[in-house]
Coordinates of C-alpha atoms in Angstrom, one line a residue:
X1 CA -22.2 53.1 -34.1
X2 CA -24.1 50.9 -31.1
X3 CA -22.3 51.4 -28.1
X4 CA -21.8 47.9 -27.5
X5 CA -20.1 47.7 -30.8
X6 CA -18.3 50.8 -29.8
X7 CA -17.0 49.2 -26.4
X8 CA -15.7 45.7 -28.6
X9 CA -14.0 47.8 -30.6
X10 CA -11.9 49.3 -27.4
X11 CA -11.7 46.1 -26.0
X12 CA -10.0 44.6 -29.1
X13 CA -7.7 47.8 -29.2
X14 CA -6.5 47.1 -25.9
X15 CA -5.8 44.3 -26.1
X16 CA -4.0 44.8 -29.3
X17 CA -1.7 47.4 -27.5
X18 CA -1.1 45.0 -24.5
X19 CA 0.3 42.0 -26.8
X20 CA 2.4 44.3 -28.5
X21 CA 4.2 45.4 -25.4
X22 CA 4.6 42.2 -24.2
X23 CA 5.8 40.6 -27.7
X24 CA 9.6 41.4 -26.9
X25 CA 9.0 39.8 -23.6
X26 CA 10.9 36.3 -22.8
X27 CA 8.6 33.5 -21.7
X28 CA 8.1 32.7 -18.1
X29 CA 7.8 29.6 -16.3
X30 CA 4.5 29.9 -14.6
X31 CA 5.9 27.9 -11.9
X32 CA 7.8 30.7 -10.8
X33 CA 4.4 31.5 -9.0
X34 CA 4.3 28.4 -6.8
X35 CA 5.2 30.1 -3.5
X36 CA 3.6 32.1 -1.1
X37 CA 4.7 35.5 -2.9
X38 CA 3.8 34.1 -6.0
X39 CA 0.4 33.3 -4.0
X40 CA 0.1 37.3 -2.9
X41 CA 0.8 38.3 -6.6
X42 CA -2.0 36.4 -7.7
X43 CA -4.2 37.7 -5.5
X44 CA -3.6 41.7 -6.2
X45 CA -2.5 41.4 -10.2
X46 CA -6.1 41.5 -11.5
X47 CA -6.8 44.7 -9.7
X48 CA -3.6 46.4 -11.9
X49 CA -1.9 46.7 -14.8
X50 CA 1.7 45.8 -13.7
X51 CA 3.3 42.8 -14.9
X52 CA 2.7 40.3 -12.3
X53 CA 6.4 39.4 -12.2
X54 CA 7.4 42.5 -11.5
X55 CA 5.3 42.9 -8.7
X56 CA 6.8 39.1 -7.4
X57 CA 9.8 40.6 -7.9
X58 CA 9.6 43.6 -5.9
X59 CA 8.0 41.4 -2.9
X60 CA 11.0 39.4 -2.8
X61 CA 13.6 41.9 -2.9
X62 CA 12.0 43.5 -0.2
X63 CA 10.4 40.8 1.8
X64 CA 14.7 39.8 1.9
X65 CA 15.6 42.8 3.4
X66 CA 12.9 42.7 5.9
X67 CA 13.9 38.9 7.2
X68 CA 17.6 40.3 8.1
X69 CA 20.4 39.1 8.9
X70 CA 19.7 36.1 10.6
X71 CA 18.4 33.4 7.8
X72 CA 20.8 32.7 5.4
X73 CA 22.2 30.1 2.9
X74 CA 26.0 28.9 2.2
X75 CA 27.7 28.2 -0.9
X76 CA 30.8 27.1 -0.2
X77 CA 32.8 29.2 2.1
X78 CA 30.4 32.2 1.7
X79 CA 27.8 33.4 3.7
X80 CA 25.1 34.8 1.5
X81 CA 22.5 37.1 3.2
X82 CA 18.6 36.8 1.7
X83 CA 18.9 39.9 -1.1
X84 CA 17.5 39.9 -3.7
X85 CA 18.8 42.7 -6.5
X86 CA 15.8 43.5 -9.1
X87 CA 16.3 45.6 -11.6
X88 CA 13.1 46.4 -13.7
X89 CA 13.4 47.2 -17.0
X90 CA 10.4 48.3 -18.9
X91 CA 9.8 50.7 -21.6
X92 CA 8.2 54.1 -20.3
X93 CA 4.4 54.1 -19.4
X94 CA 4.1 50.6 -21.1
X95 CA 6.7 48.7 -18.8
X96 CA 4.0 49.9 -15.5
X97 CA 6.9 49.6 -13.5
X98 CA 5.6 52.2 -11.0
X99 CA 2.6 50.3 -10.5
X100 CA 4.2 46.9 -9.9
X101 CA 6.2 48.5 -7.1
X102 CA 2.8 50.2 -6.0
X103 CA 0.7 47.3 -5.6
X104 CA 3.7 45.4 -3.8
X105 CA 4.0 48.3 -1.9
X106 CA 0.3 48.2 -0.4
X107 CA 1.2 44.8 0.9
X108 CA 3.8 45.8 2.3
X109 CA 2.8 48.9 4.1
X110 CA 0.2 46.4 5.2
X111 CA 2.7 44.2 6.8
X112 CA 5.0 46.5 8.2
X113 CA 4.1 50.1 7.7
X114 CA 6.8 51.3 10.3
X115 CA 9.2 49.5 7.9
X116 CA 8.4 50.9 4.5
X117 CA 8.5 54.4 6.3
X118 CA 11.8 54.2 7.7
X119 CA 13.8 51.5 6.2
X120 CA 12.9 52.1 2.9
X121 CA 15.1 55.1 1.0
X122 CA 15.7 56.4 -2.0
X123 CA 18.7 58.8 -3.4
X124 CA 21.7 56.8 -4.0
X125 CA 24.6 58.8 -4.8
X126 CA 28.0 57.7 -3.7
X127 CA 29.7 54.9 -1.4
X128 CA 29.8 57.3 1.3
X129 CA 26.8 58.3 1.8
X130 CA 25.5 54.8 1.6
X131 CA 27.9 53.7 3.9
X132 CA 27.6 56.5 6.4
X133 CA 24.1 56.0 6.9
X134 CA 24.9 52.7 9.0
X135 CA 28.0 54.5 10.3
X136 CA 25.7 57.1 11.9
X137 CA 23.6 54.5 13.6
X138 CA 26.8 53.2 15.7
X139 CA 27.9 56.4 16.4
X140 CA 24.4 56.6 18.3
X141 CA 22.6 60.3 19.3
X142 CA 24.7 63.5 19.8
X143 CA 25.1 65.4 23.1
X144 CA 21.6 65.7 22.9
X145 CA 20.5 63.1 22.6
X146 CA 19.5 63.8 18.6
X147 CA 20.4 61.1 16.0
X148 CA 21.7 61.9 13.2
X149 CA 19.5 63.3 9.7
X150 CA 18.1 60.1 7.9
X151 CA 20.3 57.8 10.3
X152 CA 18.3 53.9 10.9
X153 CA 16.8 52.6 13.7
X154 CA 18.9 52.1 16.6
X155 CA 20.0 48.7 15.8
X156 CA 18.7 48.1 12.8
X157 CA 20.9 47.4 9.7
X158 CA 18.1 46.8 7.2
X159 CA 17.5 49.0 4.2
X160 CA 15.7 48.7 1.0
X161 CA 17.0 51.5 -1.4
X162 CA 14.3 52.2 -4.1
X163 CA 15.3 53.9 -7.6
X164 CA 12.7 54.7 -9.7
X165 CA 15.3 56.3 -12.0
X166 CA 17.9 54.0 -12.0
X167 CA 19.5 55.7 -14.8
X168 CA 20.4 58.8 -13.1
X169 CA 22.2 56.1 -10.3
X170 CA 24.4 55.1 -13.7
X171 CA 24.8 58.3 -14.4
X172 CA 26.3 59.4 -10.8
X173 CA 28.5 56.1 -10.8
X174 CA 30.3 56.8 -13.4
X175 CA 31.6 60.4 -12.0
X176 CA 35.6 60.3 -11.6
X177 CA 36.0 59.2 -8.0
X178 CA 32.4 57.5 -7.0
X179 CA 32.9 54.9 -4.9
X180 CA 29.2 53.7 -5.2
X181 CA 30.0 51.1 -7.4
X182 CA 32.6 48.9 -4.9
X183 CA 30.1 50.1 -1.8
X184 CA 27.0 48.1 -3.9
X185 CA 29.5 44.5 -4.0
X186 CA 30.4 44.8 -0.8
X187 CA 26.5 45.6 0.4
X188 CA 25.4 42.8 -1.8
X189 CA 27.3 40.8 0.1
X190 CA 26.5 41.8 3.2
X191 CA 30.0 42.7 4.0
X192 CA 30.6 45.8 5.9
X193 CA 30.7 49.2 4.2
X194 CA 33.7 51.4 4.6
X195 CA 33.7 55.2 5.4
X196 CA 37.2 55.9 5.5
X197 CA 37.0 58.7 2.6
X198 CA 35.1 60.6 5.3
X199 CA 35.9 59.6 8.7
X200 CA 37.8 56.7 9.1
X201 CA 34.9 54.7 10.3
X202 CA 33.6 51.0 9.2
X203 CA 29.6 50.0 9.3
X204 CA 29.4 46.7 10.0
X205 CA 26.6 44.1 9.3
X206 CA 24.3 46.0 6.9
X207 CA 21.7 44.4 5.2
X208 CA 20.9 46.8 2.1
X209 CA 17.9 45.3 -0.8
X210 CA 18.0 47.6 -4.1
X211 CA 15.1 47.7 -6.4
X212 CA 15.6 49.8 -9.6
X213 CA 13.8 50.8 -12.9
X214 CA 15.3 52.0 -15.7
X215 CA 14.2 51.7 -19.6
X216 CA 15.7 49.0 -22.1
X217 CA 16.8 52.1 -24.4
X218 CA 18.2 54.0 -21.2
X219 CA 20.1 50.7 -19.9
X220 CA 22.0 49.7 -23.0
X221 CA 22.9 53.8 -23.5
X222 CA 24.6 54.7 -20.2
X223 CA 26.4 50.9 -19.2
X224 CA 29.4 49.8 -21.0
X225 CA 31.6 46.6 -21.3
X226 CA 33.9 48.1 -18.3
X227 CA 30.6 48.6 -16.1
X228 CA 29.6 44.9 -16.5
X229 CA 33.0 43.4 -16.3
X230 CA 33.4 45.5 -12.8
X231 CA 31.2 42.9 -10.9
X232 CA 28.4 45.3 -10.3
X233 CA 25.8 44.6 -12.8
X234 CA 25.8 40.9 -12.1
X235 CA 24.4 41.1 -8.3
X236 CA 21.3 42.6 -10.3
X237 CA 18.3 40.5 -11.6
X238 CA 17.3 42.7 -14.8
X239 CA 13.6 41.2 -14.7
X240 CA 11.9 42.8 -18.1
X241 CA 8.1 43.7 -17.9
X242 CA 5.4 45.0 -19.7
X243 CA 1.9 46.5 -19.4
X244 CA -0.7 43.2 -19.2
X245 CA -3.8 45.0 -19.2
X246 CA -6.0 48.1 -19.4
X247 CA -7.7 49.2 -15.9
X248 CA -8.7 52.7 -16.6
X249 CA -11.5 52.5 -13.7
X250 CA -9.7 50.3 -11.4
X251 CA -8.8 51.3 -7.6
X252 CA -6.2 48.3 -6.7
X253 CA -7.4 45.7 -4.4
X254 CA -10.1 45.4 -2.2
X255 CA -8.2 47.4 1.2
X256 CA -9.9 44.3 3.3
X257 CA -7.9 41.8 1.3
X258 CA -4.7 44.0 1.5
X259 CA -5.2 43.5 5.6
X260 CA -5.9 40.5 5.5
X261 CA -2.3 39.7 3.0
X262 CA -0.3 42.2 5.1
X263 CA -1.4 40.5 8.1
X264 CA -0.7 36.8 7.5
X265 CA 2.8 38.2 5.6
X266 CA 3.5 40.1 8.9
X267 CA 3.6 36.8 10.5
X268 CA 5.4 35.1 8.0
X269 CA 8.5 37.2 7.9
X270 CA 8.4 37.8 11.6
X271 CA 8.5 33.5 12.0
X272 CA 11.7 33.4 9.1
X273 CA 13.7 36.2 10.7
X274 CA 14.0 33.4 13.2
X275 CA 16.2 31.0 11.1
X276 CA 19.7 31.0 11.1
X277 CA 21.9 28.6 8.4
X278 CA 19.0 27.6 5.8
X279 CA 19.7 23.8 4.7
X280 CA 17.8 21.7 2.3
X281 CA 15.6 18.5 2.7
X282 CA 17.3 15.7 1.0
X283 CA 15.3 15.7 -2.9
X284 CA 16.4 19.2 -3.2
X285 CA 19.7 18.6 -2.7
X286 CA 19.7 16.3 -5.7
X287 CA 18.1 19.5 -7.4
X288 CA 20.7 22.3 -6.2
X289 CA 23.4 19.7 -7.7
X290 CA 21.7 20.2 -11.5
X291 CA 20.9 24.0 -10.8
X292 CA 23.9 24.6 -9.4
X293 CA 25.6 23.3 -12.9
X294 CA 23.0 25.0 -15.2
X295 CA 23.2 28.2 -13.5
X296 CA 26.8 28.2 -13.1
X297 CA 27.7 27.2 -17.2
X298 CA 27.4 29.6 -20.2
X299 CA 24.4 31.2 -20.9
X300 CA 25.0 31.1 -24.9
X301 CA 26.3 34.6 -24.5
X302 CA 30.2 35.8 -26.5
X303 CA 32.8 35.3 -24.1
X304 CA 32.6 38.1 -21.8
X305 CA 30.1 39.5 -23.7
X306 CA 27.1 41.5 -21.8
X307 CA 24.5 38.5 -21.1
X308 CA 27.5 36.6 -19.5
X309 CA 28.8 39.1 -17.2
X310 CA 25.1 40.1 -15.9
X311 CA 24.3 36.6 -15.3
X312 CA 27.3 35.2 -13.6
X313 CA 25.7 34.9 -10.4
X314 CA 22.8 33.2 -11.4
X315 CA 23.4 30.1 -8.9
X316 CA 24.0 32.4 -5.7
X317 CA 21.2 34.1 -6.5
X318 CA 19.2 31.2 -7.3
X319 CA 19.8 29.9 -3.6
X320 CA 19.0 33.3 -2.2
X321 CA 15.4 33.8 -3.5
X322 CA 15.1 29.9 -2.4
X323 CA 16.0 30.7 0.8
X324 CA 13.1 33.6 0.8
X325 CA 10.3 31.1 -0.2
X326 CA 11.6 28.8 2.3
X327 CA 11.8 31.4 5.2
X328 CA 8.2 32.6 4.2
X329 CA 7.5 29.2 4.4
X330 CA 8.4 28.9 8.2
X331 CA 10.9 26.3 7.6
X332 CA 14.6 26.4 7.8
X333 CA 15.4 23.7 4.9
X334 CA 14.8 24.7 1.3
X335 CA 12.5 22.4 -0.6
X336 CA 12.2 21.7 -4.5
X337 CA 9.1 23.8 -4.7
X338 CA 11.8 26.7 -3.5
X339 CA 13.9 25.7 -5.9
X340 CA 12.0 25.2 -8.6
X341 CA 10.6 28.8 -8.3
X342 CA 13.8 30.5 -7.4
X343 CA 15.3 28.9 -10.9
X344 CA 12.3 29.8 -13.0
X345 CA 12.6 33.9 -11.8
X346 CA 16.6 33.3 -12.4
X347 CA 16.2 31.7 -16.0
X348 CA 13.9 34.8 -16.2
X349 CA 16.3 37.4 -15.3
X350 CA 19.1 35.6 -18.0
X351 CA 16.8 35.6 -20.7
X352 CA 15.6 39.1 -19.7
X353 CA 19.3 40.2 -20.0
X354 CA 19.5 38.7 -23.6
X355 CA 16.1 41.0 -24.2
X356 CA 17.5 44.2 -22.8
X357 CA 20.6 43.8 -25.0
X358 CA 18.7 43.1 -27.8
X359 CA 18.2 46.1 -30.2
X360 CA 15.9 44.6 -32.5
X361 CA 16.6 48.3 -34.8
X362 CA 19.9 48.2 -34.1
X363 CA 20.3 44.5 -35.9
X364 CA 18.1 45.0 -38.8
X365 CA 20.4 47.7 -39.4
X366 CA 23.3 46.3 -39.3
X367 CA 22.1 43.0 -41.1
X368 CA 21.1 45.6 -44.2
X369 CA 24.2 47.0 -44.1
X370 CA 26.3 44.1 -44.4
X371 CA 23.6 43.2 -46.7
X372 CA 24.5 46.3 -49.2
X373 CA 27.8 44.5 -49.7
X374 CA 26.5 41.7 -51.7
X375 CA 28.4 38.6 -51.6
X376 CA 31.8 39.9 -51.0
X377 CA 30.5 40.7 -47.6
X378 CA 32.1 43.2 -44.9
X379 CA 34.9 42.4 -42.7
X380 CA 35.1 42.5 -38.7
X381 CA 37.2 45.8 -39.5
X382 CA 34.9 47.5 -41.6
X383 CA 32.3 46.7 -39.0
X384 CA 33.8 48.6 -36.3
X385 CA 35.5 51.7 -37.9
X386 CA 33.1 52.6 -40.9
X387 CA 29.8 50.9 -39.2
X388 CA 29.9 51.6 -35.5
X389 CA 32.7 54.4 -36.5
X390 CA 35.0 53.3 -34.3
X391 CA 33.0 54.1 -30.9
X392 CA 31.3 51.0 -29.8
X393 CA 33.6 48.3 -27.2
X394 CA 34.6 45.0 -28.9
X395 CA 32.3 43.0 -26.9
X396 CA 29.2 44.6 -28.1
X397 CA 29.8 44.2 -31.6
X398 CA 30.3 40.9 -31.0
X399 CA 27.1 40.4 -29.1
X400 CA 25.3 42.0 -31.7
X401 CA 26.9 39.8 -34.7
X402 CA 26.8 36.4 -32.4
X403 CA 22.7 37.4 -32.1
X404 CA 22.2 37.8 -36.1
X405 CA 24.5 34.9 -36.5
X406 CA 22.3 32.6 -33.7
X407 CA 19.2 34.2 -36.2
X408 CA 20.2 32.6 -39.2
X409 CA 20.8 36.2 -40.9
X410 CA 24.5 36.7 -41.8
X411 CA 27.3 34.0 -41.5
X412 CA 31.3 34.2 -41.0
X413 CA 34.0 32.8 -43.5
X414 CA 37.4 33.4 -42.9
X415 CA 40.5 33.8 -45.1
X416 CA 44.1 34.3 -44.3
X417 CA 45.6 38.0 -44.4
X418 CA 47.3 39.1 -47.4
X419 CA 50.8 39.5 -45.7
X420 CA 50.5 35.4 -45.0
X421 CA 51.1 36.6 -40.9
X422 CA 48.6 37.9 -38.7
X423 CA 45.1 36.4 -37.4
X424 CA 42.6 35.2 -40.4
X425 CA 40.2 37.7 -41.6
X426 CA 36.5 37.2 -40.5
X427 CA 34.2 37.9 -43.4
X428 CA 30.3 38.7 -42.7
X429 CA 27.6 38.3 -45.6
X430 CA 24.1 38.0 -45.1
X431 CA 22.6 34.6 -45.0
X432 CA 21.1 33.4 -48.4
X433 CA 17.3 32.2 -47.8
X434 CA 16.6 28.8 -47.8
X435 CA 15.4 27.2 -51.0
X436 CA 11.7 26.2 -50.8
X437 CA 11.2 22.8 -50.3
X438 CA 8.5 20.5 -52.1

């Protein structure tokens, strides 16, 4: 075989493999690019493989934590620091999650290499420990004059905690007596963190970012209903990626262009750590009035099923990533071009969540099962105790039956028990096709 025909051959299987792991992707509004990050993503996602929104998303979260304390946004009576939650979920080696976080990283490092070395952590394993790394700084250095292991910056309350494995973070939370779970809502909202399980202390004024990765297939294993009802899981933006091409003799971006992004960043998020209250120029208020509707309604999700609880803070963190791009930006009002992006990632992440939660194995089995039945169907009760045996929360069945029902696969009839008392019996058969039209 000629080699050119050889090489058109591995080009076509590339690209064969890359659209099949972004098929179970959601689409994206590309005007979720139209901001100065968005700008810097452009410029480095040729040289990779990542999924360019993951990379966007990962400068955000961080470029938030970096800004501090100072620029914020209100929503009513709260006070709502500039982070930014992503959680990337991408299947393993196809997701590239790693390298999304390593070519954001490069521009960071290039910003603010003092920064990524000391503010940015990893290791998450109870409220405690969180908390007492603030705690440490105000207790200030020992006799002497020796600060404590791992403590911050004299002064500085910013830090970005990075989770490659998020999963094992699930795992830890869950342990009878973890208090990491009520640390993260408190950090999240920039509230102070308590370390009264260990010394009786408060930290006051953090500013902690989290950025974790964690599999589709890992994600819907280890969280339940109870972890998502909590209030945890919806400061998170689940942002879903995948592989978008093959590179296999490709050393990132050009190092000169990495200086010359890490330098104009540099002065970017040292001009919007400036800011104080961030307001909004008089056409985007008209805008924040529809977002602030959209974001807040239903999401199309069961009542409290798993999309709804993960997105229920889609409008606070809508004005939050605005209030990045505007920062960036070196203005203290938030424009429509801020908003507009901020919604697009947001409308993203919602859509992402209805991706993670959708077993696409999961439902054809069940549909084929519920098909077996013929026409007299299965009801909810046979559904939970022989299907799912009993061991799978309310919520997610429901989830799964509203998602083959919003498919056009099975449909509900109900009738009334056979006592005459009681709630109506809901009976599932699967869809008959559609009769071909002429």
């Amino acid at each position: 075989m000629p080699a050119t025909a050889d090489l058109t051959d591995t080009e076509e299987r590339a690209r064969a493999q890359v659209a099949h792991a972004r098929k179970a992707l959601p689409g994206l509004d590309s005007a979720v690019y139209d901001t100065y990050l968005g700008w810097i993503t452009h410029q480095i996602a040729p040289t990779t493989e990542a999924d360019p929104i993951g990379i966007l998303a990962s400068l955000i979260c961080a470029a938030g934590v970096h800004l501090g304390r100072s620029p914020h946004v209100r929503a009513g009576d709260d006070s709502h620091p500039l982070l930014v939650w992503p959680l990337i979920v991408g299947r393993t080696g196809g997701g590239r999650k790693g390298a999304g976080w390593g070519s954001a990283r490069r521009v960071l490092t290039a910003a603010d290499a003092e920064f990524m070395t000391v503010n940015v952590r990893s290791g998450l394993t109870s409220g405690e420990g969180l908390a007492a790394m603030f705690a440490a700084d105000e207790d200030g250095p020992d006799d002497d004059g020796k600060r404590a292991p791992g403590a911050l910056p004299p002064g500085d309350k910013r830090l970005l905690v990075f989770e490659a494995e998020w999963a094992g973070v699930m795992q830890r939370m869950k342990r009878e007596g973890n208090s990491l779970s009520a640390t993260l809502r408190n950090a999240w909202d920039g509230g102070d963190l308590s370390t009264l399980a260990v010394s009786a202390r408060i930290a006051k004024d953090t500013h902690v970012g989290i950025l974790g990765h964690i599999t589709p297939k890992e994600f819907r294993a280890k969280v339940s209903a109870s972890d998502l009802a909590g209030g945890t899981y919806n400061r998170f933006l689940p942002i879903a990626v995948a592989q978008c091409q093959f590179l296999p003799f490709s050393q990132g971006a050009d190092p000169n262009l990495i200086d010359r992004l890490g330098s104009e960043l540099h002065e970017r998020l040292t001009e919007g750590a400036r800011f104080g209250t961030l307001g909004f120029t008089d056409d985007a208020v008209q805008l924040w009035r529809r977002l602030y509707i959209e974001l807040g309604g239903d999401h199309g999700d069961a009542e409290g099923g798993p999309v709804e609880e993960f997105s229920s803070r889609a409008a606070p963190n809508c004005l939050r990533i605005a209030g990045i791009h505007a920062a960036l930006d070196g203005t203290p009002t938030i424009g429509v071009a801020h908003l507009t992006a901020a919604a697009a990632l947001v409308r993203y992440s919602i859509a992402s969540a209805r991706a993670v939660f959708t077993d696409t194995t999961a439902l054809t089995k069940l549909a084929a099962w519920i098909g077996a039945a013929g026409a007299d169907g299965r009801t909810r009760k046979a559904i939970t105790a022989e299907y799912f045996r009993g061991n799978t929360p309310a919520a997610e069945i429901t989830t799964l039956l509203d998602q083959l029902k919003a498919a056009g696969q099975i449909t509900v009839t109900t009738q009334p028990p056979a006592s005459g008392r009681g709630r109506p019996i809901e009976i599932y058969t699967v869809a008959a096709p559609a009769a071909p039209t002429n």
